[in-house]
Every structure is written in structure tokens, then in C-alpha cells.
C-alpha positions in Angstrom: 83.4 11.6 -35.8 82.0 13.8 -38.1 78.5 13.4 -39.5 76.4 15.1 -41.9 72.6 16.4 -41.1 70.1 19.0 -41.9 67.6 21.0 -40.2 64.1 20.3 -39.9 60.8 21.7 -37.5 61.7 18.9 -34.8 65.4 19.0 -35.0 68.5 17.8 -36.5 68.2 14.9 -39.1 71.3 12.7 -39.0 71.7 11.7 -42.8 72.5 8.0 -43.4 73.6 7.7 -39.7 72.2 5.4 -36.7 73.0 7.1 -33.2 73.2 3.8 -31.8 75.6 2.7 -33.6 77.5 6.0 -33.8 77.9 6.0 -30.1 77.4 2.8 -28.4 79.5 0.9 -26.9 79.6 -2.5 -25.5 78.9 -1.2 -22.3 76.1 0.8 -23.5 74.2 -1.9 -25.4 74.3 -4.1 -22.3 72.1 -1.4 -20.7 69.8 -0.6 -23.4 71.4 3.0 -24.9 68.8 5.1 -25.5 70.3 8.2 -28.0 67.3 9.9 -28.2 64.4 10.8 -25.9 61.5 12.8 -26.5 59.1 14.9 -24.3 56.9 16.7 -26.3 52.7 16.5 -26.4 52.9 13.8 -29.5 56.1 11.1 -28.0 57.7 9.0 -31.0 60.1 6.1 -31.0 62.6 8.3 -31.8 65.1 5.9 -30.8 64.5 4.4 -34.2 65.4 7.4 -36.0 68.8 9.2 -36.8 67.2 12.5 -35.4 68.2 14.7 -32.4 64.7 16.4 -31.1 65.4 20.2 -30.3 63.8 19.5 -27.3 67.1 17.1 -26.0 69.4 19.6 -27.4 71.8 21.7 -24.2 74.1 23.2 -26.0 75.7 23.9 -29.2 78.4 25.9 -30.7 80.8 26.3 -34.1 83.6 23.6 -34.6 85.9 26.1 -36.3 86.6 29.9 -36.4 85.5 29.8 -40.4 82.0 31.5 -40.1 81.3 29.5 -43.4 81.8 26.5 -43.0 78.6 24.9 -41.2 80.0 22.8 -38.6 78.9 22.6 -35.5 79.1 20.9 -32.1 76.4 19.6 -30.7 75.3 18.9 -27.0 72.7 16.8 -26.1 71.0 14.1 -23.7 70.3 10.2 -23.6 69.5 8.2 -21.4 70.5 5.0 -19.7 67.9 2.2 -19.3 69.8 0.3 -17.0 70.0 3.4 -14.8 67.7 5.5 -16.2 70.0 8.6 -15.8 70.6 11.3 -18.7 73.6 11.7 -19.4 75.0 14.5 -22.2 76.7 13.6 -25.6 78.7 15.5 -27.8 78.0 15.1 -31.6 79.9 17.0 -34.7 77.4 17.4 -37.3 78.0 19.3 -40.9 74.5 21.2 -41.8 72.9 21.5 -45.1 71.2 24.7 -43.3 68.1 26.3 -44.7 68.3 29.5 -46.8 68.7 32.3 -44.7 71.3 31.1 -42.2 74.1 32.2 -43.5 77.4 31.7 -41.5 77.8 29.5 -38.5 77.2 31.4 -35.9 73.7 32.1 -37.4 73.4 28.3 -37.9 74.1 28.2 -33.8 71.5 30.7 -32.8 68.5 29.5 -34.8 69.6 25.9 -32.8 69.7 27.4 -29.5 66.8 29.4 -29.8 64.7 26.3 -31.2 66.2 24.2 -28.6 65.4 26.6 -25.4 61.7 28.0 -26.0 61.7 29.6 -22.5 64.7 31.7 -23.5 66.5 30.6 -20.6 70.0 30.2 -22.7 73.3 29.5 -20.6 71.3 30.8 -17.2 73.0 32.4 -14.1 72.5 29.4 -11.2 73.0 29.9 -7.6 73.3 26.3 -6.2 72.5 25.5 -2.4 73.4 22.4 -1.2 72.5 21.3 1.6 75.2 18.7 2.4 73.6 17.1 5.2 70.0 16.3 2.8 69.0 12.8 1.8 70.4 11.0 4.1 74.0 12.9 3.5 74.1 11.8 0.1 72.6 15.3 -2.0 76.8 16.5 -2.4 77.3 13.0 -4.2 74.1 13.5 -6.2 75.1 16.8 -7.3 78.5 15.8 -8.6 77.5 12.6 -10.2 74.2 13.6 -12.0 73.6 17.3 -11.8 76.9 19.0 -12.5 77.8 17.1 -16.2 74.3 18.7 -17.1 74.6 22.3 -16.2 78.5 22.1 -17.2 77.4 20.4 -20.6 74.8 23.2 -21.1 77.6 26.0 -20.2 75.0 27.3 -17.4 76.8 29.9 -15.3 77.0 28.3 -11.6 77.5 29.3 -8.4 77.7 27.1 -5.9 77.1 27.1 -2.2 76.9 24.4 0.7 74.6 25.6 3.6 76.0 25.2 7.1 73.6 25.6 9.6 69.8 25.6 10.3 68.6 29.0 8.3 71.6 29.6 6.8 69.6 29.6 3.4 67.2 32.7 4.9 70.5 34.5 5.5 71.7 34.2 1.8 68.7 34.9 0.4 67.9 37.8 2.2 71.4 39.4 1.7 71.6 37.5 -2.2 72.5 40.8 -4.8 69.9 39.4 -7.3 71.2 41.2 -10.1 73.8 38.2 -10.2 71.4 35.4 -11.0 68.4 34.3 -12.6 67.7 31.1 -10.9 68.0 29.6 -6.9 68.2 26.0 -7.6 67.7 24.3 -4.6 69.9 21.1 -4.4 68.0 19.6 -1.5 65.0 18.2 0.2 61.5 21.0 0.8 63.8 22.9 3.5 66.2 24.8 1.4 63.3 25.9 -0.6 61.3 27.4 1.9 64.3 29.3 3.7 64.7 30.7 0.6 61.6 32.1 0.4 61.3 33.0 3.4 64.8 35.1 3.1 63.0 36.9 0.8 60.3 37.7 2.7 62.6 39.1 5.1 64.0 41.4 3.1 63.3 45.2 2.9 60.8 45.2 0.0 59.3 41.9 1.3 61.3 40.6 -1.7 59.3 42.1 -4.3 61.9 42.7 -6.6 63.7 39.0 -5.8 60.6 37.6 -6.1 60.4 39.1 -9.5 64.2 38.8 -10.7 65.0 35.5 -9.4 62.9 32.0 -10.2 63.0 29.8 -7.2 63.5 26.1 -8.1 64.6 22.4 -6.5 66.4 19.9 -8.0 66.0 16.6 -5.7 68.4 16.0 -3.5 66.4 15.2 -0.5 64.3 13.1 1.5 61.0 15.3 0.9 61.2 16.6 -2.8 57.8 18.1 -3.0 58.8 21.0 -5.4 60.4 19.1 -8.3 57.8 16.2 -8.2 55.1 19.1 -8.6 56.8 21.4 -11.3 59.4 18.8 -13.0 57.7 15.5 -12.6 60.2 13.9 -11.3 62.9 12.5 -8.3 65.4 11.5 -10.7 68.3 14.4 -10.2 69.6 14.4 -13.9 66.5 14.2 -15.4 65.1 17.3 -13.0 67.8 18.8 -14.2 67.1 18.5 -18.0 63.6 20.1 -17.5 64.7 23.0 -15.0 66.9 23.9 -17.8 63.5 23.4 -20.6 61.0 25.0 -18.0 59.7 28.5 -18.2 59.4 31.0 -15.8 55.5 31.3 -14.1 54.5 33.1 -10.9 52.9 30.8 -8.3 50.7 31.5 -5.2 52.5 32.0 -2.1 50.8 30.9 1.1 50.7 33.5 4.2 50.9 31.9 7.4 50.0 34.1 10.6 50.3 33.4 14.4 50.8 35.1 17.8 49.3 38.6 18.8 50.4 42.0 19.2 54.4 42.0 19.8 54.7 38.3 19.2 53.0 37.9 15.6 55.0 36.9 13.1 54.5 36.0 9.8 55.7 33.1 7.3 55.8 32.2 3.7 54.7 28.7 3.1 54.8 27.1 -0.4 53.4 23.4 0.4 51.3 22.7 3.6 49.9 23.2 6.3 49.4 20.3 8.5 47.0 19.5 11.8 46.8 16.2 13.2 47.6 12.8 12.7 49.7 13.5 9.3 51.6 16.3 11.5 52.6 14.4 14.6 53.7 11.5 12.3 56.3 13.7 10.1 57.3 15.7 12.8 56.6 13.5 15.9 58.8 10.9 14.3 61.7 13.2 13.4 64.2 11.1 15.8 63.2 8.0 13.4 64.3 9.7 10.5 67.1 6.5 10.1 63.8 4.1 9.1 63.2 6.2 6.2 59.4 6.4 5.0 58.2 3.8 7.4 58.4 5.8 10.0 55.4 7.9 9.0 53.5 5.0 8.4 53.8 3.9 11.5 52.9 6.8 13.2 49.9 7.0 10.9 48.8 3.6 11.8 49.1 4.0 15.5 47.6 6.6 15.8 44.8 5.9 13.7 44.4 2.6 15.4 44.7 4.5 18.9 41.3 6.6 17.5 43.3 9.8 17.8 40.9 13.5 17.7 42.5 16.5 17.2 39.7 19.0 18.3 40.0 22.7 16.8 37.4 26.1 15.7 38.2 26.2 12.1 36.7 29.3 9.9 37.0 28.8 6.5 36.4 31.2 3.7 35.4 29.3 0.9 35.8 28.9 -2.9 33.9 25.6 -3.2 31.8 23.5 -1.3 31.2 20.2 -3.7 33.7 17.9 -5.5 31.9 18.5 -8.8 32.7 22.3 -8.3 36.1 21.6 -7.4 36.4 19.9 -10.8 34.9 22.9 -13.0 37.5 25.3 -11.1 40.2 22.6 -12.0 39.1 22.4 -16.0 38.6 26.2 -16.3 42.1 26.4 -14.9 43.6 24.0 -17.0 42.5 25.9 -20.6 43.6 29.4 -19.5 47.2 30.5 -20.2 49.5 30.3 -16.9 52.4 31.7 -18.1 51.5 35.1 -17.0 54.8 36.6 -15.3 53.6 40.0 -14.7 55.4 42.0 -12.2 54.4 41.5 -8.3 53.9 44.5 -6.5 53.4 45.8 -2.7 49.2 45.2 -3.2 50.1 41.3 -3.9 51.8 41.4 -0.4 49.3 43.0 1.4 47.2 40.6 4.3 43.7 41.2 3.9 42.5 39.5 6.5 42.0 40.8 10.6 44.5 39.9 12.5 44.2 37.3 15.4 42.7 39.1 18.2 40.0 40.0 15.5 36.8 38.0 15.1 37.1 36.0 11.4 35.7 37.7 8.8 31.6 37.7 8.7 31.4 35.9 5.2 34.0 33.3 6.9 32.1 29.7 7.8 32.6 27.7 11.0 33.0 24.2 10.7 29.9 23.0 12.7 31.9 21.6 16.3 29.9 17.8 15.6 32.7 17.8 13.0 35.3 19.5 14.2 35.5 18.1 17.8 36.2 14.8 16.0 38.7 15.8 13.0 42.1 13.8 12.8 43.3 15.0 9.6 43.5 19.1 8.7 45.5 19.3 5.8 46.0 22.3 3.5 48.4 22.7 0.5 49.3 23.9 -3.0 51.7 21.6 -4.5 49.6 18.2 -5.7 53.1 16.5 -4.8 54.0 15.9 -1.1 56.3 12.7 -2.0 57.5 10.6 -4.9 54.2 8.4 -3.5 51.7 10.8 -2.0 50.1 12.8 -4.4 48.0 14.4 -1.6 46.3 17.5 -3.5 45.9 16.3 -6.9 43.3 19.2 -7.8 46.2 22.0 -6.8 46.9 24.3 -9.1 49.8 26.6 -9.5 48.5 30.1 -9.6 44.7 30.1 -9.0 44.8 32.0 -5.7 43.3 29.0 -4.1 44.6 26.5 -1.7 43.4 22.7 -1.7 41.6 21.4 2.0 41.4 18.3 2.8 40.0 16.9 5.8 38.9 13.8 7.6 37.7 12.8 11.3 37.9 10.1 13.9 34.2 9.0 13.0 34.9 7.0 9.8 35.6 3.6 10.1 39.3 1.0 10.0 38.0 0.2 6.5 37.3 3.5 5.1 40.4 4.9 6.6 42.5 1.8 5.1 41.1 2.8 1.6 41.9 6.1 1.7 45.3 5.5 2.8 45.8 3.3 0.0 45.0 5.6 -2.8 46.8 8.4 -1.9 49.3 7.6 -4.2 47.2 8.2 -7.2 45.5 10.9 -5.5 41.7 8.9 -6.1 41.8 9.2 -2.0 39.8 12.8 -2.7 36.9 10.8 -4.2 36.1 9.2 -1.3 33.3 10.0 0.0 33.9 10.3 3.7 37.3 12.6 2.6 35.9 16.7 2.7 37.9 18.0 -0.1 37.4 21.9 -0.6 39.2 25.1 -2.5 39.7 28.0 -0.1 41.2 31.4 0.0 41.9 31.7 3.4 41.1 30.1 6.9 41.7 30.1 10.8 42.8 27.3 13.2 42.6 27.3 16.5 43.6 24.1 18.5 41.4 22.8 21.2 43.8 20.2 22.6 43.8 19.6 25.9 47.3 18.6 25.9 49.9 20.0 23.4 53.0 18.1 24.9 54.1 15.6 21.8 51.3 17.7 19.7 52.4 19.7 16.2 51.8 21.8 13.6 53.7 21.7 10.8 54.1 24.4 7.9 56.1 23.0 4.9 57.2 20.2 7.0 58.9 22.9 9.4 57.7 22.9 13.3 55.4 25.2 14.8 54.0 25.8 18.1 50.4 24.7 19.1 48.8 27.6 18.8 46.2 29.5 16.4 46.9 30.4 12.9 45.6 32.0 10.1 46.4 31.4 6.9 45.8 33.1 3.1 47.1 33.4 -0.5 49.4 35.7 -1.8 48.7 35.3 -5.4 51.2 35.1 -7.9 54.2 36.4 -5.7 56.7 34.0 -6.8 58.8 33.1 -9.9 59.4 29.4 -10.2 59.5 27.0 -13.0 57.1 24.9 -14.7 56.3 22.3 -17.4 54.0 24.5 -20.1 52.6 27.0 -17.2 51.4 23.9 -15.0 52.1 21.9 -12.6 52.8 18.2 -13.8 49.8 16.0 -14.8 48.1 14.2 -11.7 44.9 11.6 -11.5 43.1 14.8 -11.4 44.1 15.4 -15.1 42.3 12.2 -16.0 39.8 12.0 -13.8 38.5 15.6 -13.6 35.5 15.0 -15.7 34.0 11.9 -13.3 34.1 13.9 -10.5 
């Protein structure tokens, strides 16, 4: 069907036309059809209006080869109540276009344009899958709710399955980048940081991949850390709507250190670091991976009912030492432009810090050992995201060169620990007051267990061996892709000026 419309600053006016009734059928009135949905700073009903947002628009192209005559095709999203799934549509709309847009293909650009800010228009994808994520189910995911999207928005895809443990390392540190402008990672946090860490291994240290190439995740797994932080979301069509809207950012890169001499090696990590009870539930509990999310649970109630202490030396370098300094950094962040993509170079890669067999730095702070003799919880990261309900480091910001510490012990009581537990999935756990919440640049960990048998550590939900490690940021060393140059809003947003 052919309808008539004009331009206008917030998209395409539909004239004497309801979308519903244009498109629905009885299939989609039973589930609530919803034409038109908005994400913008001011959101409208615009589900009562015959109007198509710029901001919903994928794709759009000329009807006929007659350069005058201003019809065009247009591809855009709705969205299913029922399901809650977006879902393209294909409209044919006549425009009574503005002076100055002359011929169709004109008419197309000035959409386009309007419709992708971030100048990310028909992008070069490299897809890894991994087949075996979300419980075997991220292949069907892909095909049903991520795939009509990029094919609707004519993206340029390639598409791989990984095969083994690692296999994602080997492609990205063997990728030709000049092929692609965006790694989307159809999986859960593991894909991601093989990825990265294939970078890493290449001979630059990745410098110019980490530069060409934005790293992103569409979710597809069981831990979906990455889109819930930069997308906002665990729905796979929907995260795939606003990779396509995002814009390109650089983010802090974690440096992760351990062994001596011969035997160090270092890692990239892009989430956490873990010590403790929250680390030998994830990976302690691997073999339970069957029970879904209740099997961390459970290993976070026993062994916080079993009093479990996790004694370590921590040295600490750090940026603040209150809450209500933790809040100023936050809103000084937050009105600063973050969309800086300049370059990385070979000083942004460069450790700063002495290596392991090397006393800590003298500005570096102890942790007194009354406090760290009796710690249960040592937990570092930069995504506020670790679930679709743990929003562990709401105060984490994408590109501050600082990473969020948060830390509790063995001393504070059933109740207190049952409180915080409960409102870490609005992220108000870091008010509490018997929860040490600090920004750092850097710090070192050195376990004190006296056994390490059924003991972890675990770096972006990878396992590592109980041993020391030091940890910094590498500031601004990767692409990715965010929301308006942040990470998505969090209870910090809201609650940064009570704290």
C-alpha cells in the first residue's frame, strides 16, 4: 500500500493514515501492535500518531528508478506486546519533501542520515556465535530475532560459529580488520573477552584493531554483562536495534597481571575481577550450570551461612576513599562529553606499575590485616551490569580510568548480609553502610588461604589460579558501543546526589 507523508524534525508524518490500521492484523491486535516506539530523551505516545520517529527507521531506499518521483521504501521497527520483540516493517510512502531535496535518491540520504546519527549506515558485522551459549539456544536466537534486523537494515554480515574453547582469541588475533567495522558477539561474556584478548595477542597489542574495529555483544547467553551495560537490555532484537543506533566510544580496558619472571603473563579483562564467596559460587558451581541462576545463590548462601574468610594482603592505590566522593567523581563524569574516540596508541598500553616480585608502589595503601584477614567478598569491575538482576557497580563508568571496589567481610552480621543481598538488583547495596565501596586505579592481591583446593579467582567469569595479581587500567583502549557516550542509566543515575 502506498501512503502519502512528509518530512518533519522527528520523522516521517503519515498524512491521513493510522499505522495501526494500516498494518494490523487480527493476529496483531490480539497482542497489542505497537507501530511505533520511541527512545529519545522526551518519550511520546507515539503510538497515537501516524508518525515514524527517525529514531525507528533501519533502512530506506527509492521505489522506482525515476529519480523524480519521490517514492520511497521504508524500513522500520515495532514492537510486539505480547512478546515484546521488534520486529521490522516495510512501508511505501510518497514524500511532499522539503525544498532542497531534489530527486529521490537525495530524499534517501537526508532519511538515512537523520535516521543513523552515529553514521554507522549499512555496517560491516562479523558475527560469532557461540552455538553451545545459553543453554544451546543463542543459534536459535540469532535466526529468529537478530538476523530479520541486520538483514532488514541491509548490514553487511559475516557470520561465524566458534568451535572450541579460544577459538574466538584465534580469530581475532588473525581477523584482517580492514574487512569490518564491528565484532558483534552473539553470545554470553566469554566470546567478548576472547576477543579481546585475541587482540591483545596480536603484534601491535591490537592497537590498530582496537582502533578499527568496535567490540560489541548482542545477548545470547547465560551471562550478558556487556549488552545490559552498553544497550540496556537482554532482549536479542531489541539489542540489536540499539547496536545498530549506538555510537562508537573508547572504554577502559582492565590489565590483569600474575606469575613472575618466565611465567607472567598478562590478560585483558573488561568486567571483573572476583575473590571470594561471589567467585567460588560462579565458578565453584560450574558443574550446576543445569539449575540455572540458583545455583549461585546457593553457593552464596552456604557459604555465607558456613561464615566463610577469604584472607588476602591487598594494596590499593586509590582514587576515592568516601561514598560522597565517589558520587562527585560519578556527576563530574556524567556532564563531560564521552564520545571522545581518539586514536589509542603504544603509551595507552604501557603497564605502569612494578611487576610482582617488586614491592607495590610507595603511594599504594594496605588494607589494615583486622580487615583483610576477615574479607569474604573482593570484587572489582567496570561494567555496572553483571546480570539482567545484579547491577553490582552501579557508579561504573565507561571511560574514567577508574575501576569500581567493592568489598565486604565475614564480621557483619546474617541481617546485614541478607539486606545487601537483596538490593543488589537495584544496585542501593553500595549504600550500605557495612559495604566499602571505592574508585581505584590499580591494586594487588595476594591470597592468604591456607587451602586453595575448591578455591578461585575469577576474571571476567573465566578461571584463574590462586595466586597474586595485580591489576590496572588501560584507559580508553577499546572501541565499543554505547547509548549517548554512557553506559545505560543505573540507581546511581538517580541516586547520585543522596549519597
Amino acid at each position: 500500500m502506498l501512503v502519502k507523508g512528509t518530512l518533519d524534525d522527528l520523522g516521517i508524518k503519515i498524512s491521513d493514515q493510522n499505522l495501526v490500521a494500516l498494518h494490523a492484523n487480527d493476529d496483531e491486535k490480539e497482542s497489542g501492535f505497537s507501530p511505533c516506539f520511541y527512545f529519545g530523551e522526551e518519550e511520546e505516545d507515539w503510538t497515537k500518531k501516524s508518525h515514524i520517529p527517525y529514531q525507528n527507521i533501519i533502512w530506506c531506499e527509492p521505489v522506482t528508478n525515476d529519480s523524480h518521483l519521490k517514492v520511497v521504501q521504508v524500513t522500520y521497527l515495532y514492537s510486539h506486546r505480547r512478546d515484546e520483540k521488534v520486529k521490522p516493517l516495510k512501508l511505501q510512502v510518497e514524500i511532499d519533501s522539503p525544498m532542497g531535496l531534489e530527486t529521490t535518491g537525495e530524499l534517501t540520504n537526508e532519511i538515512l542520515s537523520k535516521a543513523y546519527t552515529n553514521k554507522l549506515i549499512k555496517p560491516s558485522l562479523l558475527i560469532l556465535i557461540n552455538p553451545f551459549g545459553g543453554q544451546g539456544h543463542a543459534l536459535r536466537i540469532y535466526h529468529q530475532e537478530i538476523e530479520p534486523i541486520l538483514k532488514a537494515s541491509n548490514a553487511k554480515v559475516t557470520l561465524f560459529e566458534t568451535q572450541y574453547s579460544g577459538h574466538a582469541i584465534d580469530i581475532a588475533r588473525e581477523l584482517l580488520i580492514e574487512d569490518y567495522d564491528v565484532i558483534v558477539c552473539c553470545s554470553g561474556d566469554g566470546i567478548p573477552y576472547e576477543v579481546i584478548n585475541g587482540f591483545y595477542q596480536r603484534k601491535d597489542y591490537g592497537i590498530d584493531a582496537f582502533n578499527k574495529v568496535a567490540i560489541t555483544q548482542l545477548p545470547c547467553g547465560s551471562g550478558n554483562a556487556l549488552s545490559l551495560s552498553t544497550h540496556g537490555t537482554t532482549n536479542a532484537s531489541l539489542a540489536t536495534f540499539k547496536m545498530l543506533k549506538a555510537e562508537r566510544a573508547k572504554l577502559d580496558l582492565m590489565a590483569v597481571t600474575q606469575g613472575i619472571g618466565s611465567e607472567e603473563k598478562t590478560i585483558l579483562s573488561f568486567l571483573s575481577q572476583c575473590y571470594g564467596i561471589i567467585a567460588d559460587s560462579d565458578i565453584g558451581t560450574e558443574h550446576l550450570r543445569w539449575m540455572g541462576s540458583v545455583r549461585f545463590e546457593i553457593g552464596v548462601i552456604q557459604r555465607i551461612m558456613q561464615g566463610s574468610k577469604y584472607p588476602c594482603d591487598l594494596y590499593i592505590d586509590y582514587q576515592t576513599r568516601t561514598k560522597d566522593e565517589i558520587s562527585k567523581h560519578f556527576q563530574k563524569f556524567t556532564k563531560v562529553n564521552n564520545k571522545d574516540t581518539e586514536p589509542t596508541n603504544i603509551e595507552n598500553f604501557k603497564l605502569k606499575y612494578p611487576k610482582l616480585d617488586q614491592p607495590p608502589p610507595s603511594n599504594w595503601i594496605k588494607l589494615e590485616e583486622s580487615k583483610s584477614d576477615q574479607l569474604n567478598i573482593v570484587y572489582v569491575g567496570k561494567m555496572p551490569y553483571i546480570s539482567s538482576d545484579t547491577q553490582f557497580f552501579p557508579a561504573a563508568l565507561p571511560n574514567d580510568g577508574n575501576m569500581d571496589l567493592i568489598m565486604t567481610d565475614s564480621n557483619t552480621s546474617l541481617l546485614d548480609t541478607t539486606k545487601f543481598l537483596l538490593n543488589i538488583d537495584k544496585g542501593s547495596h553500595v549504600l550500605h553502610e557495612k559495604v566499602d565501596h571505592f574508585k581505584i586505579r590499580g591494586y594487588r592481591l595476594v591470597p592468604r588461604l591456607k587451602r586453595t583446593r575448591n578455591h578461585y579467582i575469577s576474571i571476567d567469569g573465566e578461571n584463574f589460579p590462586i595466586e597474586p595479581f595485580q591489576v590496572e587500567v588501560l584507559p580508553g583502549i577499546m572501541t565499543g558501543l554505547l547509548q549517548n557516550g554512557m553506559f545505560v542509566d543505573t540507581c546511581f543515575t538517580d541516586l547520585d546526589d543522596s549519597i
